[in-house]
PDB file of C-alpha atoms in Angstrom:
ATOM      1  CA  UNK A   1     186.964  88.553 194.815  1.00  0.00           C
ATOM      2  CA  UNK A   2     188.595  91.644 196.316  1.00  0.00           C
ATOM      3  CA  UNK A   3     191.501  89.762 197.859  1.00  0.00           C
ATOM      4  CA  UNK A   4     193.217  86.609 196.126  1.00  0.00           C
ATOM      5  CA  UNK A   5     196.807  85.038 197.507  1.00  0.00           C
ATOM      6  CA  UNK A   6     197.934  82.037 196.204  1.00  0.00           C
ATOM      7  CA  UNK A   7     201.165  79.842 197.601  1.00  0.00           C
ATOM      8  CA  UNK A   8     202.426  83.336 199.268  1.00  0.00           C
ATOM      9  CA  UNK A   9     205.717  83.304 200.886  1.00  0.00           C
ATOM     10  CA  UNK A  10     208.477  85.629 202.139  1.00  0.00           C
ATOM     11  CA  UNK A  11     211.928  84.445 203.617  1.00  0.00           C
ATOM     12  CA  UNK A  12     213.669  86.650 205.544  1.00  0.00           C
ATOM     13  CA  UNK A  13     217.466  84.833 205.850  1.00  0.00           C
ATOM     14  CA  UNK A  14     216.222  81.609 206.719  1.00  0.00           C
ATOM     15  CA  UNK A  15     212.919  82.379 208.432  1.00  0.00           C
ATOM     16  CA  UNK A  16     209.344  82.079 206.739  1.00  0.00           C
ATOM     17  CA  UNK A  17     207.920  84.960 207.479  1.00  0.00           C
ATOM     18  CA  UNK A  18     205.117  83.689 205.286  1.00  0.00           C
ATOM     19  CA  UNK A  19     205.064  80.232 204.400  1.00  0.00           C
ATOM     20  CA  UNK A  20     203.066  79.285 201.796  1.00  0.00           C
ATOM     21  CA  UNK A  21     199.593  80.891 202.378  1.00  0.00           C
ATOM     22  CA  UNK A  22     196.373  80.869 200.434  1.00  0.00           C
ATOM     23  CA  UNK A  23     193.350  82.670 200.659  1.00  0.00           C
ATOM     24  CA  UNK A  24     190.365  84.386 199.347  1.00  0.00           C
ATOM     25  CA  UNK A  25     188.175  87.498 200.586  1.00  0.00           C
ATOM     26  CA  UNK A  26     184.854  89.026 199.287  1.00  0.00           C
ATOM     27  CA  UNK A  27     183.607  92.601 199.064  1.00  0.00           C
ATOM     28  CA  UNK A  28     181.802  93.057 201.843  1.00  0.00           C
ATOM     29  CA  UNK A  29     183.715  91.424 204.548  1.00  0.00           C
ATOM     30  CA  UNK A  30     184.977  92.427 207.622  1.00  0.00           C
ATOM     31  CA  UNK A  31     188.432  90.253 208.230  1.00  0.00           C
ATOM     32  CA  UNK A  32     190.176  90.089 211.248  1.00  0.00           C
ATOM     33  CA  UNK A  33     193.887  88.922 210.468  1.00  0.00           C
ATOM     34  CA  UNK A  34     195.235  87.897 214.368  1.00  0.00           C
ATOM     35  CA  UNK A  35     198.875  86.314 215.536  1.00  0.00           C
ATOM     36  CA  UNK A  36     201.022  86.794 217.742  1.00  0.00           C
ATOM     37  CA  UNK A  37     204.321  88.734 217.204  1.00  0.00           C
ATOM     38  CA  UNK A  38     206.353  87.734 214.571  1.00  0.00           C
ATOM     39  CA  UNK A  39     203.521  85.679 213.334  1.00  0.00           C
ATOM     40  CA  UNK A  40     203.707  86.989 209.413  1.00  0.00           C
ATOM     41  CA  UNK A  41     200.523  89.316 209.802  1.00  0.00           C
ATOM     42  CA  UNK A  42     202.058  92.458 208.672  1.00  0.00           C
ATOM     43  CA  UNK A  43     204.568  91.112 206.046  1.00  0.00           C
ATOM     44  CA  UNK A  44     201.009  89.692 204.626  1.00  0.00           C
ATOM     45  CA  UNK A  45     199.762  92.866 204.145  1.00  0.00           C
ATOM     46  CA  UNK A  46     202.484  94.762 203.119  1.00  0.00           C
ATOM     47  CA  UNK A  47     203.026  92.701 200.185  1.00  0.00           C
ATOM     48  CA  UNK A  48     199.110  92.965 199.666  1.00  0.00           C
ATOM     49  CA  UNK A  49     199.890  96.491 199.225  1.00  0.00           C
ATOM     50  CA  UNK A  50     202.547  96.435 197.333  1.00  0.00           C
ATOM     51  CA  UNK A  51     205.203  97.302 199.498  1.00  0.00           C
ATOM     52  CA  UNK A  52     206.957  94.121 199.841  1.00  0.00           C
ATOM     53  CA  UNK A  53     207.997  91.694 197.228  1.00  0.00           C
ATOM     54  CA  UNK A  54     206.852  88.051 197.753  1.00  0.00           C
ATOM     55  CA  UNK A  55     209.332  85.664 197.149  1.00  0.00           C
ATOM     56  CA  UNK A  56     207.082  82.946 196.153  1.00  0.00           C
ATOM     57  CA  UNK A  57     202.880  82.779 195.497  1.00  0.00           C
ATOM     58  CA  UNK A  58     200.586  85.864 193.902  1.00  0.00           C
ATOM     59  CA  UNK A  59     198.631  88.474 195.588  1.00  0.00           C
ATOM     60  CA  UNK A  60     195.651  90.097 193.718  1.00  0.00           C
ATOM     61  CA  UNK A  61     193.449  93.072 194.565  1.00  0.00           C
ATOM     62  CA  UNK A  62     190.025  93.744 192.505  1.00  0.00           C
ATOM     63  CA  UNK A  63     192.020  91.625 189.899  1.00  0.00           C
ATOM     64  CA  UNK A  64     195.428  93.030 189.716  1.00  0.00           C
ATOM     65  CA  UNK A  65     198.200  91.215 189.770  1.00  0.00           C
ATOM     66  CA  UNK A  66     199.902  93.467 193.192  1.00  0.00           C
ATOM     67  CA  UNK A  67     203.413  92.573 191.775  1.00  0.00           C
ATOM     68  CA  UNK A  68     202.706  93.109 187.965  1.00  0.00           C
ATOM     69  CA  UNK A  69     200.167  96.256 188.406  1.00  0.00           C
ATOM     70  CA  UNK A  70     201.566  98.058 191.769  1.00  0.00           C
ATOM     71  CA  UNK A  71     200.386 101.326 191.091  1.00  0.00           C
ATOM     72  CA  UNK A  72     196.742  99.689 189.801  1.00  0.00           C
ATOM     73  CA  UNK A  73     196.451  98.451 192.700  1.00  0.00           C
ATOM     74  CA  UNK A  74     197.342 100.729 195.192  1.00  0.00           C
ATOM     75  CA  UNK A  75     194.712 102.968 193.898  1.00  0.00           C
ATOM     76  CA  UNK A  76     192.610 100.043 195.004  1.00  0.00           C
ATOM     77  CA  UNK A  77     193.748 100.247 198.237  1.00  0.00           C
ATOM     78  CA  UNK A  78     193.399 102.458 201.396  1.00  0.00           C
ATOM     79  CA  UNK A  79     196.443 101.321 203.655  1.00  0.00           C
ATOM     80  CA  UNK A  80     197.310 102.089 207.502  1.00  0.00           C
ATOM     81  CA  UNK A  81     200.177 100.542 208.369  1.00  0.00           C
ATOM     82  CA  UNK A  82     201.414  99.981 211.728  1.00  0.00           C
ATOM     83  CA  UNK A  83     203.844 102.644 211.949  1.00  0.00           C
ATOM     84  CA  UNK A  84     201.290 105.611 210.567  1.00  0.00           C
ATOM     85  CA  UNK A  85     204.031 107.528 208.613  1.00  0.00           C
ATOM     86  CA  UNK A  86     203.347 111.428 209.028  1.00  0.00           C
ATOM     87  CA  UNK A  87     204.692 114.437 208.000  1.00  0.00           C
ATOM     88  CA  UNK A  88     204.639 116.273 211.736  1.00  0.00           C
ATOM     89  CA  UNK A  89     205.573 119.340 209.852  1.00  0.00           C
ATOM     90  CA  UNK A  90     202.250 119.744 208.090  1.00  0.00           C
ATOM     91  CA  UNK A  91     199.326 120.740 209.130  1.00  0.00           C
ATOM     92  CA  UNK A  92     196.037 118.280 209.214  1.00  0.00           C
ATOM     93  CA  UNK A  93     194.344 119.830 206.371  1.00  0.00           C
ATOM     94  CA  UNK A  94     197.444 120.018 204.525  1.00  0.00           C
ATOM     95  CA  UNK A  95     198.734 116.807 204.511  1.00  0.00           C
ATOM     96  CA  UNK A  96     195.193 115.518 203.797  1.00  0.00           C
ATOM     97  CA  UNK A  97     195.112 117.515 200.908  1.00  0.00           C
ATOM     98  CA  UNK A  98     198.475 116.436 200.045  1.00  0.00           C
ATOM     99  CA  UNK A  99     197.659 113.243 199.789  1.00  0.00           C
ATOM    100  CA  UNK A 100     194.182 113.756 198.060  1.00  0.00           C
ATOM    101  CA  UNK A 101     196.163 115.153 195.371  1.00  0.00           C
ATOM    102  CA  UNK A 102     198.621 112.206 194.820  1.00  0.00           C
ATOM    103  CA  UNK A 103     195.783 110.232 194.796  1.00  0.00           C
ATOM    104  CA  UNK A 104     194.247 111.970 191.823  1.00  0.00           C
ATOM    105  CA  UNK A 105     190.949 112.988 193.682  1.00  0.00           C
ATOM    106  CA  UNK A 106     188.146 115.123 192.095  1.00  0.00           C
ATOM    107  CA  UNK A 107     187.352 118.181 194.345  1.00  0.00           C
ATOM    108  CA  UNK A 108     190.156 117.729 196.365  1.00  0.00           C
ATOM    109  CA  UNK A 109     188.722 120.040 199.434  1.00  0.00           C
ATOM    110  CA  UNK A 110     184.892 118.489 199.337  1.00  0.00           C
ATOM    111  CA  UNK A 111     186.816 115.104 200.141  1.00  0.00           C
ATOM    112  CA  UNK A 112     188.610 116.740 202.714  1.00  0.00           C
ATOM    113  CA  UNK A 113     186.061 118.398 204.832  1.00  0.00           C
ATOM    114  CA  UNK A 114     184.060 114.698 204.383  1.00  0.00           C
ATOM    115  CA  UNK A 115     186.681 112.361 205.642  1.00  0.00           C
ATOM    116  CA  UNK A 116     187.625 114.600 208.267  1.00  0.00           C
ATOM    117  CA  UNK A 117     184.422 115.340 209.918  1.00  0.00           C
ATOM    118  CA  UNK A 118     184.039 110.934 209.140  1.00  0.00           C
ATOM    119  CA  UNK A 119     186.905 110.451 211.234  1.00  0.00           C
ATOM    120  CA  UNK A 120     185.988 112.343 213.905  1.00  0.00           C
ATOM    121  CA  UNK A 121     189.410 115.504 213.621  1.00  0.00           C
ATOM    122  CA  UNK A 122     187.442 118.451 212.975  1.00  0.00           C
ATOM    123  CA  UNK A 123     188.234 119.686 216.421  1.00  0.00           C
ATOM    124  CA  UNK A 124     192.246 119.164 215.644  1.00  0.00           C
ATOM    125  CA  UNK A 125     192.256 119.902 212.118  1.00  0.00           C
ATOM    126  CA  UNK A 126     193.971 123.488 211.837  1.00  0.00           C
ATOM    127  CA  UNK A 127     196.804 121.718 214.218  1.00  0.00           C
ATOM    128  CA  UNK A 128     200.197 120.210 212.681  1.00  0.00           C
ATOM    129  CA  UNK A 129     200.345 116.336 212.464  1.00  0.00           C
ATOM    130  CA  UNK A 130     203.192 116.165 215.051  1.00  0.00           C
ATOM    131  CA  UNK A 131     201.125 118.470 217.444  1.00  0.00           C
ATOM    132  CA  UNK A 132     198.393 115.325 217.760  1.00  0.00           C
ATOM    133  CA  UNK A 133     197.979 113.066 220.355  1.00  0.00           C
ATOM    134  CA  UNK A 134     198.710 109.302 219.529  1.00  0.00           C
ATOM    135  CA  UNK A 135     194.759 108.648 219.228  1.00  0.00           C
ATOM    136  CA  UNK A 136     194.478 111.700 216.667  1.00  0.00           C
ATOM    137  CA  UNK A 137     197.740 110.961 214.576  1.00  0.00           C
ATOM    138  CA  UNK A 138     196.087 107.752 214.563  1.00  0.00           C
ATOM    139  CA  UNK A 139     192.521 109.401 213.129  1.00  0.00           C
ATOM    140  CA  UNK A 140     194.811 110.990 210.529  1.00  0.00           C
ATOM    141  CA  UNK A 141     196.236 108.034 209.161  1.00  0.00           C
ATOM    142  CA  UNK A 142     192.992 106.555 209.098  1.00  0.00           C
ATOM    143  CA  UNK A 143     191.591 109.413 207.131  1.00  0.00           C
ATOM    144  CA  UNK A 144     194.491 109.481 204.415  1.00  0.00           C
ATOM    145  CA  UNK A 145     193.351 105.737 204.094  1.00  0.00           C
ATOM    146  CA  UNK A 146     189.793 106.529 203.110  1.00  0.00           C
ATOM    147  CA  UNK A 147     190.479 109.593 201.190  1.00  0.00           C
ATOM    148  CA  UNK A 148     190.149 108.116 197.695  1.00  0.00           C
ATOM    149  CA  UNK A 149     187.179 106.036 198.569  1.00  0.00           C
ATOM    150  CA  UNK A 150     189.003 102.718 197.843  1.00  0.00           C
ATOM    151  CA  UNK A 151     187.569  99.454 197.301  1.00  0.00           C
ATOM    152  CA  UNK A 152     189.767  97.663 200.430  1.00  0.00           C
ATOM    153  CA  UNK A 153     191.053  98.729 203.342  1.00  0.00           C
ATOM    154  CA  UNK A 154     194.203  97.491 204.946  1.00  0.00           C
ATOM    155  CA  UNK A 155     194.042  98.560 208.749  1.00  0.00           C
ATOM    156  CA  UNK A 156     197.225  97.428 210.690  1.00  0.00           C
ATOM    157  CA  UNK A 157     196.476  98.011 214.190  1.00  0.00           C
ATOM    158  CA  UNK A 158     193.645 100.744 213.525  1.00  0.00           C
ATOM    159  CA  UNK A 159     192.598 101.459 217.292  1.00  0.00           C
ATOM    160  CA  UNK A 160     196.075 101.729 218.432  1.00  0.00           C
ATOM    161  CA  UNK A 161     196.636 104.569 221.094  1.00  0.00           C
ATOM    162  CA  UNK A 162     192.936 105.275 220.943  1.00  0.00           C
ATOM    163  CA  UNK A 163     190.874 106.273 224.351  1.00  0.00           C
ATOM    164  CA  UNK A 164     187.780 103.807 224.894  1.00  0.00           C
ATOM    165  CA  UNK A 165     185.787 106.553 223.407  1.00  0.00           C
ATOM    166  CA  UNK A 166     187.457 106.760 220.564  1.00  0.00           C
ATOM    167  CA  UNK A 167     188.023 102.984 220.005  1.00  0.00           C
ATOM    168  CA  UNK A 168     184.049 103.098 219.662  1.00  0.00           C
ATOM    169  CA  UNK A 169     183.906 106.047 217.108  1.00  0.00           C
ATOM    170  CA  UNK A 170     186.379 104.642 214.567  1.00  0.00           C
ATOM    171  CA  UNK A 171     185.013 100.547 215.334  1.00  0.00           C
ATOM    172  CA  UNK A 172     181.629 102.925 214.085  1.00  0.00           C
ATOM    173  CA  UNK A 173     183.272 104.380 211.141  1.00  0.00           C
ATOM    174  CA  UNK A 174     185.502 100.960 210.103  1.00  0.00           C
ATOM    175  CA  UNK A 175     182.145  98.826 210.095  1.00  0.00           C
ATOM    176  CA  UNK A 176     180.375 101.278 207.999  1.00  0.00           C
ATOM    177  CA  UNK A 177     182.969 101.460 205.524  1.00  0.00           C
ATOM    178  CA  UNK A 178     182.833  97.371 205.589  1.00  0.00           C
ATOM    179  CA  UNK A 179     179.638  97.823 204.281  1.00  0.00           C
ATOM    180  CA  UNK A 180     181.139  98.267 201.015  1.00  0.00           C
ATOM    181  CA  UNK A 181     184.138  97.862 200.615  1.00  0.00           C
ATOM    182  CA  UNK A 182     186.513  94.543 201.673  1.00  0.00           C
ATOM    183  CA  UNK A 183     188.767  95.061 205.626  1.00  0.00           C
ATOM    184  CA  UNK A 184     191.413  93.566 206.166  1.00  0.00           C
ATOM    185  CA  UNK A 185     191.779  94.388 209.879  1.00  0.00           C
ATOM    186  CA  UNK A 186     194.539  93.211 212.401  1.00  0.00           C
ATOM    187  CA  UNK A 187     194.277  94.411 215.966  1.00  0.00           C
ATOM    188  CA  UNK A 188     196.323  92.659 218.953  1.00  0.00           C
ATOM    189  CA  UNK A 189     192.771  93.728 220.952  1.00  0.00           C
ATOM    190  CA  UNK A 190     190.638  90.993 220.726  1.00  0.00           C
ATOM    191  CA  UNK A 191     187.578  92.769 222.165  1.00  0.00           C
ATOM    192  CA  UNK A 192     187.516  95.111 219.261  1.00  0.00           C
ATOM    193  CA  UNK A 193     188.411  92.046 216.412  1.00  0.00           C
ATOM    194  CA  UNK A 194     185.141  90.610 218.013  1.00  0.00           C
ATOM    195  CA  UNK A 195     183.074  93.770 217.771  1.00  0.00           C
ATOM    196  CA  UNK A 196     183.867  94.774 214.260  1.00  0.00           C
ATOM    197  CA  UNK A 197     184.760  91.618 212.375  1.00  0.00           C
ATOM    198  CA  UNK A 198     182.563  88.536 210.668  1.00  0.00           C
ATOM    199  CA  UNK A 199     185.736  86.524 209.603  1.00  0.00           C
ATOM    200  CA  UNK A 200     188.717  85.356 211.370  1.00  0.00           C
ATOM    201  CA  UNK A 201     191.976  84.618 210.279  1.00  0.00           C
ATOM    202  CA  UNK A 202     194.821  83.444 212.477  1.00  0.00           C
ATOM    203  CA  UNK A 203     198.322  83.198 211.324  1.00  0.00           C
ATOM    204  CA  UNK A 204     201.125  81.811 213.505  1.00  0.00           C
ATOM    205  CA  UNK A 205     205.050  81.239 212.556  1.00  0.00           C
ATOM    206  CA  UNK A 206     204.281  82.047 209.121  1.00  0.00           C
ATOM    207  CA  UNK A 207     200.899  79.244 208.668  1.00  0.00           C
ATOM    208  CA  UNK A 208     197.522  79.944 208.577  1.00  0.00           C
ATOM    209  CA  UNK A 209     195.728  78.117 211.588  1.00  0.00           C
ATOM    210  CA  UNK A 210     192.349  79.569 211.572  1.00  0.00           C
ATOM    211  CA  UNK A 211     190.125  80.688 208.824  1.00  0.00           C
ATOM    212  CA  UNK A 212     186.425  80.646 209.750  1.00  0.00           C
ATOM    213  CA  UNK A 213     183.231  83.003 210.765  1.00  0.00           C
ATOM    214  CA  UNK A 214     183.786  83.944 214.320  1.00  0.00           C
ATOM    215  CA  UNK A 215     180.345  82.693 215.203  1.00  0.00           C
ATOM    216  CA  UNK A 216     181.404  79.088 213.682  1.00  0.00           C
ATOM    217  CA  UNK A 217     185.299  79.393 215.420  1.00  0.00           C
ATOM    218  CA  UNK A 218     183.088  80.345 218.592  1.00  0.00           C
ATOM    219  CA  UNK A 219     180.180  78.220 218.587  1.00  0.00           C
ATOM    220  CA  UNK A 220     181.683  75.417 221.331  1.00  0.00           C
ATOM    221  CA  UNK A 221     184.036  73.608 219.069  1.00  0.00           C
ATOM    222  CA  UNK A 222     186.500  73.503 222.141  1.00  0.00           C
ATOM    223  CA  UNK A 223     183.832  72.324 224.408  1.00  0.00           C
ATOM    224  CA  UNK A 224     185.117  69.495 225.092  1.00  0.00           C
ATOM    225  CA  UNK A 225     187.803  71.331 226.824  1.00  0.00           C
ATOM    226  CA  UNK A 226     188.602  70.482 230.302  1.00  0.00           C
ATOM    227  CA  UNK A 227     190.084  72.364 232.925  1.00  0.00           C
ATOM    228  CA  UNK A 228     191.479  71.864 235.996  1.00  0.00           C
ATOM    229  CA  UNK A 229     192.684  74.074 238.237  1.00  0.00           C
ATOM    230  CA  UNK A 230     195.425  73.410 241.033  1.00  0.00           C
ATOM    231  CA  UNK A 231     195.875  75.128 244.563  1.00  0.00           C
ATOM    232  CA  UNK A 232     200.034  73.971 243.596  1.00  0.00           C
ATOM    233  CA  UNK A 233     202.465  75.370 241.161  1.00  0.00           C
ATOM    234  CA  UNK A 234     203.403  72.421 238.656  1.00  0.00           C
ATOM    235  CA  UNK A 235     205.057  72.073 235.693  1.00  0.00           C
ATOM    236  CA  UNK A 236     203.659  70.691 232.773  1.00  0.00           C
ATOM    237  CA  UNK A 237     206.263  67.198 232.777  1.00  0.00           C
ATOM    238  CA  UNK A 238     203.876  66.241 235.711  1.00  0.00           C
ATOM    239  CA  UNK A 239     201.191  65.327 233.017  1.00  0.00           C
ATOM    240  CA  UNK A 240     203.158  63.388 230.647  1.00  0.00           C
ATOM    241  CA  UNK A 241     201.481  60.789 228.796  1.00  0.00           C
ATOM    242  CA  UNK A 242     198.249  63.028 228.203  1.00  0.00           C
ATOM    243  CA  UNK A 243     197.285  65.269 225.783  1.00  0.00           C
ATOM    244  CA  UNK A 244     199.545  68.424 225.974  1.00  0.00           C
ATOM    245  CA  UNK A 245     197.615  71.155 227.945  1.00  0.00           C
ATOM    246  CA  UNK A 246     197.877  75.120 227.398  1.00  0.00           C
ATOM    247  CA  UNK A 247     199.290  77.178 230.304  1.00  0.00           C
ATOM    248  CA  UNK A 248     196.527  79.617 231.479  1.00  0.00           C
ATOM    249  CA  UNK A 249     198.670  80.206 234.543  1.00  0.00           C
ATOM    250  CA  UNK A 250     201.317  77.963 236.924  1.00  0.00           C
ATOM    251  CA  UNK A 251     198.121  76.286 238.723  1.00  0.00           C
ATOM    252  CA  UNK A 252     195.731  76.118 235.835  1.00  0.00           C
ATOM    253  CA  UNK A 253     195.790  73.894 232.383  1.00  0.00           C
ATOM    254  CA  UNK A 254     193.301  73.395 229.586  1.00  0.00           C
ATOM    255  CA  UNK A 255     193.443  70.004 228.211  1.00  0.00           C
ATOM    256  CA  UNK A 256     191.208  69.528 224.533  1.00  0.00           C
ATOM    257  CA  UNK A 257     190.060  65.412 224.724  1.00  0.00           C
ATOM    258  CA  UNK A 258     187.602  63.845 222.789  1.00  0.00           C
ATOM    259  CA  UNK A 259     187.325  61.399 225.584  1.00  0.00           C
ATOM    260  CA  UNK A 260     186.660  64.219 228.910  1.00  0.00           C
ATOM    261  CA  UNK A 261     185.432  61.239 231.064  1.00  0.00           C
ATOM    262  CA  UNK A 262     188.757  59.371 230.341  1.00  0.00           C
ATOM    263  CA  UNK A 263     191.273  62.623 230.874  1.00  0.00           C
ATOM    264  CA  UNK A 264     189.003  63.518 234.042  1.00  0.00           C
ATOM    265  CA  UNK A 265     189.828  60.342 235.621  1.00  0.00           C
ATOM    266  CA  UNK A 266     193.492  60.037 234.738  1.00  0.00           C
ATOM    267  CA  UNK A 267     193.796  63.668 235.793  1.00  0.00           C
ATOM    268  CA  UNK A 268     192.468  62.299 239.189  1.00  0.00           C
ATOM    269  CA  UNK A 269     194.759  59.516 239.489  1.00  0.00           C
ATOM    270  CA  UNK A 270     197.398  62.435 238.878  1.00  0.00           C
ATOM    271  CA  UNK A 271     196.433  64.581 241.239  1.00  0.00           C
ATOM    272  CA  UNK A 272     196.382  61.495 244.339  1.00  0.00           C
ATOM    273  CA  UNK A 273     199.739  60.344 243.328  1.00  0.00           C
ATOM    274  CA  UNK A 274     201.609  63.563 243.732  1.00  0.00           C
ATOM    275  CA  UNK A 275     199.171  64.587 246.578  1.00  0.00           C
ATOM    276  CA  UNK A 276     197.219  67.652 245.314  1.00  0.00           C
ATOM    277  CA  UNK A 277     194.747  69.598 245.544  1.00  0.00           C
ATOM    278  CA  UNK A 278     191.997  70.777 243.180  1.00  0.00           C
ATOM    279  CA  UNK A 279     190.586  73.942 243.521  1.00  0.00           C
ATOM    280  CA  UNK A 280     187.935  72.588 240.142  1.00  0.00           C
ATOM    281  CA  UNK A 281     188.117  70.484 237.560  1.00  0.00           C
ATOM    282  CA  UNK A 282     185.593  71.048 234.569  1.00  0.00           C
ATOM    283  CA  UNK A 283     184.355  70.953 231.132  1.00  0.00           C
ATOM    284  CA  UNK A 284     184.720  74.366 229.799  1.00  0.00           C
ATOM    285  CA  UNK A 285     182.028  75.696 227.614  1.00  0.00           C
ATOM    286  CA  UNK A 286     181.989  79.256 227.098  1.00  0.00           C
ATOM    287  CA  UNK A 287     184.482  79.817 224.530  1.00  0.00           C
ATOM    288  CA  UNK A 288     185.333  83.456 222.795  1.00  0.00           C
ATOM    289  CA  UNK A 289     188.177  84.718 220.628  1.00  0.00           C
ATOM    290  CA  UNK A 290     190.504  84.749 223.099  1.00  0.00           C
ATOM    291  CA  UNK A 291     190.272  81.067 223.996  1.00  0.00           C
ATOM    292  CA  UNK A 292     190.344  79.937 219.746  1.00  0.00           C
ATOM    293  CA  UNK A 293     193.348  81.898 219.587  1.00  0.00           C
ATOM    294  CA  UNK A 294     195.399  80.937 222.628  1.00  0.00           C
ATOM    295  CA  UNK A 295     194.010  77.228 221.155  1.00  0.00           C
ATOM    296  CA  UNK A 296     195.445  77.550 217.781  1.00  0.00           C
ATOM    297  CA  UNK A 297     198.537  79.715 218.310  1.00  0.00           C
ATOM    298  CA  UNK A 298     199.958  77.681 221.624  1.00  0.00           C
ATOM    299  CA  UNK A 299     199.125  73.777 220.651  1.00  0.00           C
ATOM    300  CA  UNK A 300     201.953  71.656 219.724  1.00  0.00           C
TER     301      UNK A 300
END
């Protein structure tokens, strides 16, 4: 296993940042880690890497203890956090070299010249760091990642400030390195989570709520989701005594029954009592990423 956490937690004054989470992943896999702000997704991996203490639990990496073994591990690990830390002052060949070096890495300019033509900066690489766009800052701190060839990749918000073309170019580079090695991958861009990743996990106020393939999280399990949309504005008291809906906007709500015929009629007997009107009412079927994690991250 590439990635062990046991009983994790963090406390941050009297918030659980991370309360009490377990899991497991394999070489191999592709992960996307999703919440929404706040959630405990990048406290995770910062104590993955080493950076942050837990306060309760274990985190492992290729079988080091992160907490014991700190500097084992982050040898282990190729790490872009969300804030890419630079130094604007050197240039891109320079700081890659930089940290090739602290890394320990055989024929330091060979693994250069390789990750930077991998990443796509040959174009900006005789340019200082603070010179680069957003995208390309963003290629560099990708690069330093891969450097050292590690075994797993922690990739906070990877594609951030990248063009659509470039989105496609490192989603290319990030699934070929999953070929090998274990990502960890967190992205608030759903589209790319679903073009890149085999494995979901969702973690919201601290919990894990999801942790599944995304073709089994995907494959209609909210089906039996019904929708009904309003031509009125109304607030969610007006259906009290039914299963609490989500809020897709002030006219439309997604209710999850196990008994649609049921909720379709009492919805109806709604609707004629506070004179209504619907614009549809229907079982919803076609479910993606977006609609598992609005489902697990918004229910009561």
């Amino acid at each position: 296993m590439s990635i062990i956490i046991q009983g994790l937690t963090k406390i941050y004054g009297t918030q659980k940042a991370v309360d009490n989470i377990s899991l497991t992943i394999n070489k191999g896999e592709i992960v996307g880690f999703l919440g929404p702000n706040g959630a405990g997704k990048s406290t995770t991996m910062k104590i993955i890497t080493g950076y942050l203490a837990p306060d309760a639990g274990t985190a492992s990496v290729c079988g080091i203890d992160v907490t014991k073994n700190p500097i084992a591990t982050k040898k282990k690990i190729g790490y872009l956090p969300e804030a890419n830390p630079l130094y604007y002052e050197m240039y891109v060949r320079e700081y890659l070299t930089f940290i090739a070096e602290v890394h320990g890495v055989l024929n330091v300019q060979d693994a250069v010249e390789k990750v930077i033509v991998l990443t796509g900066l040959t174009l900006e690489s005789r340019k200082k760091t603070g010179q680069l766009s957003k995208g390309y800052k963003q290629r560099v701190g990708l690069a330093a990642a891969l450097i050292h060839k590690p075994e797993v990749l922690i990739l906070d918000e990877p594609t951030s400030g990248l063009d659509p073309n470039q989105i496609i170019e490192i989603r290319n580079v990030i699934k070929e390195q999953g070929k090998d090695k274990t990502v960890l991958f967190s992205s608030h861009i759903l589209q790319e989570v679903e073009a890149i990743c085999d494995r979901i996990i969702i973690i919201n106020k601290g919990k894990i709520v999801a942790d599944d393939r995304l073709t089994n999280l995907t494959s209609n399990k909210l089906s039996n989701n019904l929708v009904i949309e309003l031509q009125e504005a109304v607030n969610e008291t007006i259906f009290e005594g039914l299963p609490s809906p989500l809020k897709a906007s002030d006219t439309k709500w997604i209710f999850t029954t196990d008994n649609p015929d049921l909720l379709r009629r009492e919805l109806m007997e709604i609707v004629i009592k506070h004179n209504l009107n619907i614009v549809s009412l229907f079982n919803e079927s076609n479910i993606n990423l977006e609609d598992v994690f609005r489902h697990v991250t918004q229910k009561k």
